Short mmCIF file of C-alpha atoms in Angstrom, two decimals:
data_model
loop_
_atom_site.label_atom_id
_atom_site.label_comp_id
_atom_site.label_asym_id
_atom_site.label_seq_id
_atom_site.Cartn_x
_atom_site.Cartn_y
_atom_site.Cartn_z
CA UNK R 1 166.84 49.80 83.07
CA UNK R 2 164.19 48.54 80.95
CA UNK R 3 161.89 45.50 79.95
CA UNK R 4 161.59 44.30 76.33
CA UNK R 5 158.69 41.99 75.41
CA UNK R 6 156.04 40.75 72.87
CA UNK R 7 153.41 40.91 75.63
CA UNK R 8 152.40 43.31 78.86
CA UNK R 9 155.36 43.67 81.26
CA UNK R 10 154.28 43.78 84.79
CA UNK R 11 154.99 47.35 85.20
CA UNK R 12 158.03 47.45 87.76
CA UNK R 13 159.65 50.47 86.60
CA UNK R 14 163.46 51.01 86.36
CA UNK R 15 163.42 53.33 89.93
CA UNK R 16 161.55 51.08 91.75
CA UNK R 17 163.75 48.14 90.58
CA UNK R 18 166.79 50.04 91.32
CA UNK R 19 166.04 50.80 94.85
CA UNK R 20 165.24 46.75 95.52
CA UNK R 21 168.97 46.19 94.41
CA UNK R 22 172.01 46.81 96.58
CA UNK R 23 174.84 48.01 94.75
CA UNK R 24 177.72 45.37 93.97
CA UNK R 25 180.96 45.76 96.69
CA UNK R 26 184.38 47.32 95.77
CA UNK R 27 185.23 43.55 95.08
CA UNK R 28 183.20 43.08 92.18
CA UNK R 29 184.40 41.73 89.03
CA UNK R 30 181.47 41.71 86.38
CA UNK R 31 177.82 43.26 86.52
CA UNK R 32 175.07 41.79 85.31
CA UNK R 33 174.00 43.62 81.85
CA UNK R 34 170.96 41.99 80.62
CA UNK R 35 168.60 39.29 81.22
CA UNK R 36 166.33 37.27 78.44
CA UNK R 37 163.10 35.49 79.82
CA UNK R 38 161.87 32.67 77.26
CA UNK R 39 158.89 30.76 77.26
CA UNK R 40 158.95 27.73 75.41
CA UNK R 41 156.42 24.98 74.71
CA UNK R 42 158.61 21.48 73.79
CA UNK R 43 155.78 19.35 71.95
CA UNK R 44 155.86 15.21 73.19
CA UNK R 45 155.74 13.06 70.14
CA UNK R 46 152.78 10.64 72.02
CA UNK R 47 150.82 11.82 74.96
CA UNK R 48 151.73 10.60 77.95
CA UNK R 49 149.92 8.94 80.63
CA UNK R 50 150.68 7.46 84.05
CA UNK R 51 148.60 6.95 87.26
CA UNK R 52 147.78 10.00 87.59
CA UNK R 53 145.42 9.89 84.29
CA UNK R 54 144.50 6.82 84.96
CA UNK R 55 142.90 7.87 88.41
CA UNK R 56 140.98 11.21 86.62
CA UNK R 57 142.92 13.35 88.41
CA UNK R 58 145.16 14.65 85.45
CA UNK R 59 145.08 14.17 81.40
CA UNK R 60 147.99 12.55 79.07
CA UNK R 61 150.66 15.19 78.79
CA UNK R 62 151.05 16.62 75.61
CA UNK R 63 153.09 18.92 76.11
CA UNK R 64 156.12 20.50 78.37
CA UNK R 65 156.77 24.44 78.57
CA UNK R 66 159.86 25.77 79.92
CA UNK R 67 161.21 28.46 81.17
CA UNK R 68 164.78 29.66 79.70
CA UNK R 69 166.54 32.02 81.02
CA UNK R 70 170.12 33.76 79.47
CA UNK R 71 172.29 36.24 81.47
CA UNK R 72 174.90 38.41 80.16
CA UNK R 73 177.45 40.52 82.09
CA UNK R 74 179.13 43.67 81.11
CA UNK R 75 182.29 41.71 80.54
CA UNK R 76 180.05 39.71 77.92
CA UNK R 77 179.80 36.47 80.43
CA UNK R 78 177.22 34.30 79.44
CA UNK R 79 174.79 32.02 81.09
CA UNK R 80 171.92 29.73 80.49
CA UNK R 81 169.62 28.20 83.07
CA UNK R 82 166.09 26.35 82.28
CA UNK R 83 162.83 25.49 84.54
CA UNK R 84 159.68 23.33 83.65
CA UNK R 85 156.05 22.96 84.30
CA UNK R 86 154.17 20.17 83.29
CA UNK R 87 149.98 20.50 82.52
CA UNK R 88 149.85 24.02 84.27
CA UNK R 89 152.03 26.50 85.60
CA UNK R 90 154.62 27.55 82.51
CA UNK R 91 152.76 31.31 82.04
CA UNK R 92 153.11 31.86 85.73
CA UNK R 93 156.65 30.66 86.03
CA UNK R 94 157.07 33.22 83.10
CA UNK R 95 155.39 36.19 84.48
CA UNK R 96 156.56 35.84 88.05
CA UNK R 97 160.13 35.72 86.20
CA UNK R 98 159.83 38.95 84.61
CA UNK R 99 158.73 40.63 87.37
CA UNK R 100 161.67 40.04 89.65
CA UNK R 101 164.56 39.94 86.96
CA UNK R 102 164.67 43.34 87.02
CA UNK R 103 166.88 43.34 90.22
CA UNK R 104 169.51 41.37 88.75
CA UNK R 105 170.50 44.32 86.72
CA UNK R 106 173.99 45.65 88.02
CA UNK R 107 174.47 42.93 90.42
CA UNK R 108 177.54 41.27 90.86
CA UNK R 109 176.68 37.58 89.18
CA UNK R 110 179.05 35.80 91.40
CA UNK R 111 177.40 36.98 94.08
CA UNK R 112 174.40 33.59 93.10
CA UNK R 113 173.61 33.11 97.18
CA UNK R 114 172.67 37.05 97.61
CA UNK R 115 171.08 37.06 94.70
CA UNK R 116 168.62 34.38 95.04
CA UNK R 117 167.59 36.04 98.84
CA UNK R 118 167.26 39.13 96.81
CA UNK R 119 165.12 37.77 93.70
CA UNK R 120 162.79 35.39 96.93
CA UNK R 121 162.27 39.17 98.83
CA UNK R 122 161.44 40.57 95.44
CA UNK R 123 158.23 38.36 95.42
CA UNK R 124 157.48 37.55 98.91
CA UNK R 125 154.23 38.46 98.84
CA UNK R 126 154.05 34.40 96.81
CA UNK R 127 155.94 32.63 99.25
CA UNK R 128 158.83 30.50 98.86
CA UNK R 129 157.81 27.55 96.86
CA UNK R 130 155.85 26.73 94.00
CA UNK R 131 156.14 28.80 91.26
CA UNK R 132 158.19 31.51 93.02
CA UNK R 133 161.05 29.20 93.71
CA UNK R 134 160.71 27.67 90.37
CA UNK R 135 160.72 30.68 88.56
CA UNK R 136 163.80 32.09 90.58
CA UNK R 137 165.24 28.36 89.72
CA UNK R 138 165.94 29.22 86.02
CA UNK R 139 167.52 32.41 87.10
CA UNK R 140 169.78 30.78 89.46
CA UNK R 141 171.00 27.94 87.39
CA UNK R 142 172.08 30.50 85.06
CA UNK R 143 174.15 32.09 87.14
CA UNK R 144 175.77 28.79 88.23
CA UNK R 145 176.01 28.19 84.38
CA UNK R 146 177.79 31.39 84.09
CA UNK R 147 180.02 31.14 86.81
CA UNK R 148 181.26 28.01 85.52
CA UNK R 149 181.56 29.34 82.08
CA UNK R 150 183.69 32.19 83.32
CA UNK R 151 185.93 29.50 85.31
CA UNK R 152 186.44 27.43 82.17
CA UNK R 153 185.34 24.17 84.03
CA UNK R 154 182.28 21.98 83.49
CA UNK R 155 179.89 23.04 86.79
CA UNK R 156 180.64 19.63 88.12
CA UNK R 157 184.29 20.12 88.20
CA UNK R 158 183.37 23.94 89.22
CA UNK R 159 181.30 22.69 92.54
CA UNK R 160 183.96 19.43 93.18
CA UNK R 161 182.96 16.27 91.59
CA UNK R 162 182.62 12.78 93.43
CA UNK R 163 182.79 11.06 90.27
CA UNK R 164 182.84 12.00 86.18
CA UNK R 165 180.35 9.56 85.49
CA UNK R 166 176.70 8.73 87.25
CA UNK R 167 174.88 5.38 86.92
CA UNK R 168 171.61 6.02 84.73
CA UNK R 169 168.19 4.66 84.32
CA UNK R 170 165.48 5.08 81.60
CA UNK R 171 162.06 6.29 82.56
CA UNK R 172 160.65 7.63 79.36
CA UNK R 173 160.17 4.06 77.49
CA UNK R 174 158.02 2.25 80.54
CA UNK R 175 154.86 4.73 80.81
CA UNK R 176 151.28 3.16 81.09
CA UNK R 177 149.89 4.17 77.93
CA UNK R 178 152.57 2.14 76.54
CA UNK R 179 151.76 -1.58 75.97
CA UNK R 180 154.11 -3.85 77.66
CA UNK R 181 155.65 -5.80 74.58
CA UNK R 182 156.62 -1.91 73.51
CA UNK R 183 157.64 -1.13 76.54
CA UNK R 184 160.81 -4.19 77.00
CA UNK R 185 161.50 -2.72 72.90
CA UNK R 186 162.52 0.64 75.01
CA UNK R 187 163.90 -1.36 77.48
CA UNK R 188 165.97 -3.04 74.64
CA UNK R 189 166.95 -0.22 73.35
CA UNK R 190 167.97 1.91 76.55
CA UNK R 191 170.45 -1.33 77.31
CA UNK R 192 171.80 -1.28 73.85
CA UNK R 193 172.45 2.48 74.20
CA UNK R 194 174.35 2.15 77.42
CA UNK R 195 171.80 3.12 80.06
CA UNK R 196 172.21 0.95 82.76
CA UNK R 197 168.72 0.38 84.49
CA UNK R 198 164.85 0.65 83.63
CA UNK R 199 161.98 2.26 85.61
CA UNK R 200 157.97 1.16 84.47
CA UNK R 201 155.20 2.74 85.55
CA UNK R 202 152.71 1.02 87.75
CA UNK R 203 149.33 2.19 89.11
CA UNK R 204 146.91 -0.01 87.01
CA UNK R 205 143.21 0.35 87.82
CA UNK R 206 143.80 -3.68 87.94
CA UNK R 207 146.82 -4.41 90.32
CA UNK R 208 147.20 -7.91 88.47
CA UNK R 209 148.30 -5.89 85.42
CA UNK R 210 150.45 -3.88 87.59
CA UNK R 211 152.20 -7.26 88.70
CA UNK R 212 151.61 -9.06 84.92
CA UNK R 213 153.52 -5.87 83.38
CA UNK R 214 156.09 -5.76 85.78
CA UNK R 215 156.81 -10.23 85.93
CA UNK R 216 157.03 -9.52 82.35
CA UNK R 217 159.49 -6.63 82.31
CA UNK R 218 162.16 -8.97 84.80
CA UNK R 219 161.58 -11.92 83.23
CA UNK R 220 163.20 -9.89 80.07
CA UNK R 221 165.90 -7.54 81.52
CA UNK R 222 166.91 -11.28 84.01
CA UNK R 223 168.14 -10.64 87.42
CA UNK R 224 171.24 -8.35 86.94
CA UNK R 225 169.71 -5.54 85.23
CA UNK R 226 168.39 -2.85 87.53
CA UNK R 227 164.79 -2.19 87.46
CA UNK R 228 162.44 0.84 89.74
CA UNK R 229 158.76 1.03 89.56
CA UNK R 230 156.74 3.98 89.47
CA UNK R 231 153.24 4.63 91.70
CA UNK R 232 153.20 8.30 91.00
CA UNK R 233 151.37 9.17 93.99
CA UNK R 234 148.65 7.16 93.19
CA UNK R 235 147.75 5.13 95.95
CA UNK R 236 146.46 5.25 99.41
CA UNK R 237 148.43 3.49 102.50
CA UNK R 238 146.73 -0.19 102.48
CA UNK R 239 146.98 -0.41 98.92
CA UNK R 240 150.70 0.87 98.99
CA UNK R 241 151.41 -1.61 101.72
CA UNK R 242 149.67 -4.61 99.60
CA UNK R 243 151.29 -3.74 96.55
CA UNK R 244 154.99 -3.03 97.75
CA UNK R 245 155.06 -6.45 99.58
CA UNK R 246 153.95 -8.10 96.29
CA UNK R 247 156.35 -6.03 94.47
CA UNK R 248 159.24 -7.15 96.72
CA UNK R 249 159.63 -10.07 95.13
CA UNK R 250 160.95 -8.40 91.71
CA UNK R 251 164.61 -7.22 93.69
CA UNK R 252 163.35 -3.72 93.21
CA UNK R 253 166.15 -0.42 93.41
CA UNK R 254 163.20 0.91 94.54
CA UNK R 255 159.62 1.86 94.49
CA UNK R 256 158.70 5.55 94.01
CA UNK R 257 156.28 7.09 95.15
CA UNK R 258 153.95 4.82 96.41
CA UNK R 259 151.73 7.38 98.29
CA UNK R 260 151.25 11.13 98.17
CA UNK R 261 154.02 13.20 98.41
CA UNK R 262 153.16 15.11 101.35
CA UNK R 263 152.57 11.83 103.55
CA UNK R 264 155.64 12.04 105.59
CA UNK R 265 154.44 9.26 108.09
CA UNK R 266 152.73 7.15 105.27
CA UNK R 267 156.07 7.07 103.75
CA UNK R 268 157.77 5.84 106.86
CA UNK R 269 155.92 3.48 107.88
CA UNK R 270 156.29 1.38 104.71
CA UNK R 271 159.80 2.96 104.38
CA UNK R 272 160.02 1.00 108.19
CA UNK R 273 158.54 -2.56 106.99
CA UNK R 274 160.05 -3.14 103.23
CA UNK R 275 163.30 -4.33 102.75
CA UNK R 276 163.10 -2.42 98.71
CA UNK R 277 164.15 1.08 99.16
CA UNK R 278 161.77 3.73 99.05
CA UNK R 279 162.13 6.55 96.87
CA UNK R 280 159.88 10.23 96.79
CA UNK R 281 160.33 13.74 96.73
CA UNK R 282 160.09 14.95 92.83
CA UNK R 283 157.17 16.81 93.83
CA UNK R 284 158.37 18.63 96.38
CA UNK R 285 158.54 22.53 96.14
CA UNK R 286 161.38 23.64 98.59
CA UNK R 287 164.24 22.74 100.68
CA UNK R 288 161.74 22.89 103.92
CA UNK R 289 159.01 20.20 102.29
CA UNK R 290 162.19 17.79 101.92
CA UNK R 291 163.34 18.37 105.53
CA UNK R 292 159.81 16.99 106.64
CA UNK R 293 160.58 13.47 104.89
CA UNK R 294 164.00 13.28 105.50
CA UNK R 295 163.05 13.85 109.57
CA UNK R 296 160.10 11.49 109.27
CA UNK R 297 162.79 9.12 108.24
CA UNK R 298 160.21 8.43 105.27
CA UNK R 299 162.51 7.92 102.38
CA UNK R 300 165.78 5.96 101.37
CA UNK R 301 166.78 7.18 98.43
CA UNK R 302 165.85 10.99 97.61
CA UNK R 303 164.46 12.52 94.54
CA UNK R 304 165.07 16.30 94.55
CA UNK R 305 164.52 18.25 91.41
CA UNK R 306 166.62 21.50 91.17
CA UNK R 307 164.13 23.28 88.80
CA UNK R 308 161.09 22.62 91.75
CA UNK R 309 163.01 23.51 94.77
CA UNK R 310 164.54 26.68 93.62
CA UNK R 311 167.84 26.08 91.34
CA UNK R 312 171.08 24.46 91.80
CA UNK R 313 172.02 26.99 95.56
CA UNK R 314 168.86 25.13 97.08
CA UNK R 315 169.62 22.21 95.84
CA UNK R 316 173.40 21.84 97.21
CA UNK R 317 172.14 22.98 100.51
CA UNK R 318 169.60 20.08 100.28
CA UNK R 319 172.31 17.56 99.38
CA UNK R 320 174.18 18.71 102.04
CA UNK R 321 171.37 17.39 104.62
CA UNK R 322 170.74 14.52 102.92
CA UNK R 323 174.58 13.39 102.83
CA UNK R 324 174.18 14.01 106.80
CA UNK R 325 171.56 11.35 106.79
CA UNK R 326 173.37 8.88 104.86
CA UNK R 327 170.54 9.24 102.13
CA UNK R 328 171.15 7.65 98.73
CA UNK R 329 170.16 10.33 95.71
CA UNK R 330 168.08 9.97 92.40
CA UNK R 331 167.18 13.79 91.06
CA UNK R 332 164.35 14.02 88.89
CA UNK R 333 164.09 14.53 85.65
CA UNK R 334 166.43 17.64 83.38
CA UNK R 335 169.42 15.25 83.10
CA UNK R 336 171.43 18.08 81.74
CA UNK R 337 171.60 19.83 84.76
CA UNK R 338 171.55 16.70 87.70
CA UNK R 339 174.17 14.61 85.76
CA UNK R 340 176.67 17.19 87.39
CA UNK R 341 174.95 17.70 90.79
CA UNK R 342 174.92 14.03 91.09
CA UNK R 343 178.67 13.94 90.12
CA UNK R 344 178.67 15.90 92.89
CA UNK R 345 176.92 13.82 96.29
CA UNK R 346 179.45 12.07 97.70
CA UNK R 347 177.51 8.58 98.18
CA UNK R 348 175.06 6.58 95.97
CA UNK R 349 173.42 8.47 92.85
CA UNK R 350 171.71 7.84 89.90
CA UNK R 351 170.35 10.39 86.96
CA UNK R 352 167.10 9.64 85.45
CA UNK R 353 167.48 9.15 81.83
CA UNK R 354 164.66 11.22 79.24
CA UNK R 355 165.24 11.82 75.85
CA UNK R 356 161.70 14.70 75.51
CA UNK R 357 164.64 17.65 75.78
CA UNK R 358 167.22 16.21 73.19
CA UNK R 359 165.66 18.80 70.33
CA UNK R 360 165.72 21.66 72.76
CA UNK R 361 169.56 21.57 72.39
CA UNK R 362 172.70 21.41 70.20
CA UNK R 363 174.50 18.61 72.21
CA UNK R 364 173.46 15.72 74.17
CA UNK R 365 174.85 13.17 76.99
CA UNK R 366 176.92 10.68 76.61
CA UNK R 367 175.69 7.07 78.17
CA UNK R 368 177.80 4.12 77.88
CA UNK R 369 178.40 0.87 80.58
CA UNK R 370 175.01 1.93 82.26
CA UNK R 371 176.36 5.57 83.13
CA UNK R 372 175.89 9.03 82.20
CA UNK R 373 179.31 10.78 81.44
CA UNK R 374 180.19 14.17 82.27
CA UNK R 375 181.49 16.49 78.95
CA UNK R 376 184.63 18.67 78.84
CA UNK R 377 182.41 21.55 78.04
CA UNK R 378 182.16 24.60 80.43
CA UNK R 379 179.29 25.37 82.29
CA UNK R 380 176.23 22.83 81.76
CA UNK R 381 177.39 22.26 78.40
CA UNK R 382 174.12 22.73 76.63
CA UNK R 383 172.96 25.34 74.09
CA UNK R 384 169.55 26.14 73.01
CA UNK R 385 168.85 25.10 69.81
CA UNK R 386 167.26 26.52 67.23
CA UNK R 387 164.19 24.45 67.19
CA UNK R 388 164.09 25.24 71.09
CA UNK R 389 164.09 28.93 69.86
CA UNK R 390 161.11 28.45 67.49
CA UNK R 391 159.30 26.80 70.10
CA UNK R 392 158.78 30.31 71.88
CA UNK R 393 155.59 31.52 72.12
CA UNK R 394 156.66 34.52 74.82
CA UNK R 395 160.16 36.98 75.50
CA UNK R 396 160.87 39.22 77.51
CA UNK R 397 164.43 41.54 77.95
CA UNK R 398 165.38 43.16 80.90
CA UNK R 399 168.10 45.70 80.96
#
């Protein structure tokens, strides 16, 4: 076994990997060959700001970096899986990546559940959440990728779809930075392009321009269209309770986020007096952090992001608990890989609309009648482009 790279690997030699790894059962179909680790910064056109910047506590986003990840079996099977970090966090997702690939090599890549217990013991020392789980994320959404490759069948269709097609709603078009009159032009546009609802940031130092932005926003897309607003974590319980009252009057899908993500019983008690639907858990790290809210009864409609909690084997689990609660489902963010986990949950979905990863890759969603449509292709149905490639600024290549 060995590691390829343009920078220091983290010294894990072959024997020492090899004795972490269990070898594959008589059963086994394929082995896993080779893994490549890419880190890759995706530029934003404008930096981005929400309430977070506006409070001091963060600056406008330039910038996104991502983890890639591609596995290839000895059969030549083939699979691509991607994780995020936004402001801080990409090199670490990287590092802690190429330090626990290494027992992938000659597993079985079917085998995705003993794999990921396998890849969380390799680092234990770091936990299970934060950048561990999002590092083994990448891995394991390639191997779902793969599997579904190897099957011929879009992963949807792989797992067992609900539905082929999800209802969608644009959140890249309504940040604060953006002035409102530019802000119902996206709007304009997402509607003309067949997304079916519209999320706006809110979390003005002001609260009247909160409301001002938001009057104006409805008063454009009329009653039918869907709209969401946006707190980001931003503020504290009696300003959250003020503001969502006000902001009832709108006919809100929901509000998101209107308090930290970790308050559990903040969250429920406005979650308890509001007749709009409350809406959290992006932020959360693992499977456990969600089971908090969801037994706090502090959200409606849940926001799980596969890339956070630990790839698309956490994420199915989580679904699984959240169906048992009669929980509606919104993931966060990467599109490309919730459209088919939302095709999945059996009840209410939606899939968050962003077009910041459209030049990572060759192909792109299709959204018509205010849904996102699942392709024909196998697997995800996404390949990195070439403009994704020159984005990397570190490899790695574990054999």
């Amino acid at each position: 076994m060995t590691i390829g790279t343009d920078k220091p690997t983290s010294g894990l030699t072959a024997p020492n990997a090899a004795m972490m790894a269990l070898s594959p059962g008589v059963a086994s179909i394929d082995r896993i060959a080779e893994v490549t680790l890419s880190s890759i910064v995706l530029p934003l056109k404008n930096p981005i700001s929400d309430a977070k910047v506006l409070t001091g506590r963060q600056k406008p986003m330039s910038e996104v970096v991502f983890l890639f990840v591609e596995i290839r079996t000895e059969q030549g099977h083939e699979g691509i899986g991607f994780g995020y970090s936004k402001r801080a966090g990409g090199p670490a997702q990287f590092a802690h990546a190429q330090e626990i690939a290494p027992v992938l090599i000659g597993e079985d890549p079917n085998d995705i559940g003993k794999i990921w217990t396998k890849l969380v013991w390799a680092g234990a020392s770091v936990g299970r959440s934060g950048v561990a789980t999002q590092a083994i994320a990448a891995i394991d959404i390639a191997l779902w990728d793969l599997k579904a490759k190897r099957a011929g069948l879009p992963l949807a269709k792989l797992i067992g779809s609900s539905r082929d097609s999800v209802q969608t709603y644009n959140t890249s078009g309504g940040f604060l930075h953006t002035p409102i009159e530019e802000v119902i032009e996206n709007a304009a546009m997402s509607l003309s392009n067949g997304i079916g609802g519209i999320k706006v940031k809110v979390g003005q130092p002001d609260w009247r321009t909160d409301i001002d932005r938001v009057t104006a926003l409805r008063e454009f897309l009329g009653d039918d269209v869907p709209l969401m607003v946006d707190a980001n974590q931003q503020w504290d319980r009696p300003t959250a309770q003020r503001m969502c009252r006000i902001l009832e009057q709108f006919d809100l899908v929901w509000i998101e986020e209107p308090l930290d993500a970790y308050d559990a019983e903040g969250h429920a008690q406005l979650a308890r007096s509001l007749d709009t639907s409350i809406a959290t858990g992006e932020m959360l790290a693992s499977v456990g952090e969600h089971v908090r809210l969801i037994e706090a009864g502090s959200v409606d409609i849940l926001q799980p992001d596969a890339p956070r909690i630990g790839g698309i084997t956490q994420f199915l689990k989580l679904a699984a608990l959240a169906e048992h609660h009669n929980l509606q489902l919104a993931p966060h963010f990467a599109m490309e890989i919730h459209l088919h986990l939302a095709a999945v949950y059996p009840l209410q979905t939606w899939v968050e609309h962003f077009d910041w990863l459209d030049p990572l890759f060759d192909e792109h969603l299709e959204t018509r009648d205010g849904r996102m449509h699942l392709s024909a292709r196998p697997g995800l149905g996404f390949t990195l482009s070439e403009q994704g490639r020159a984005w990397t600024v570190a490899k790695a290549v574990v054999r």
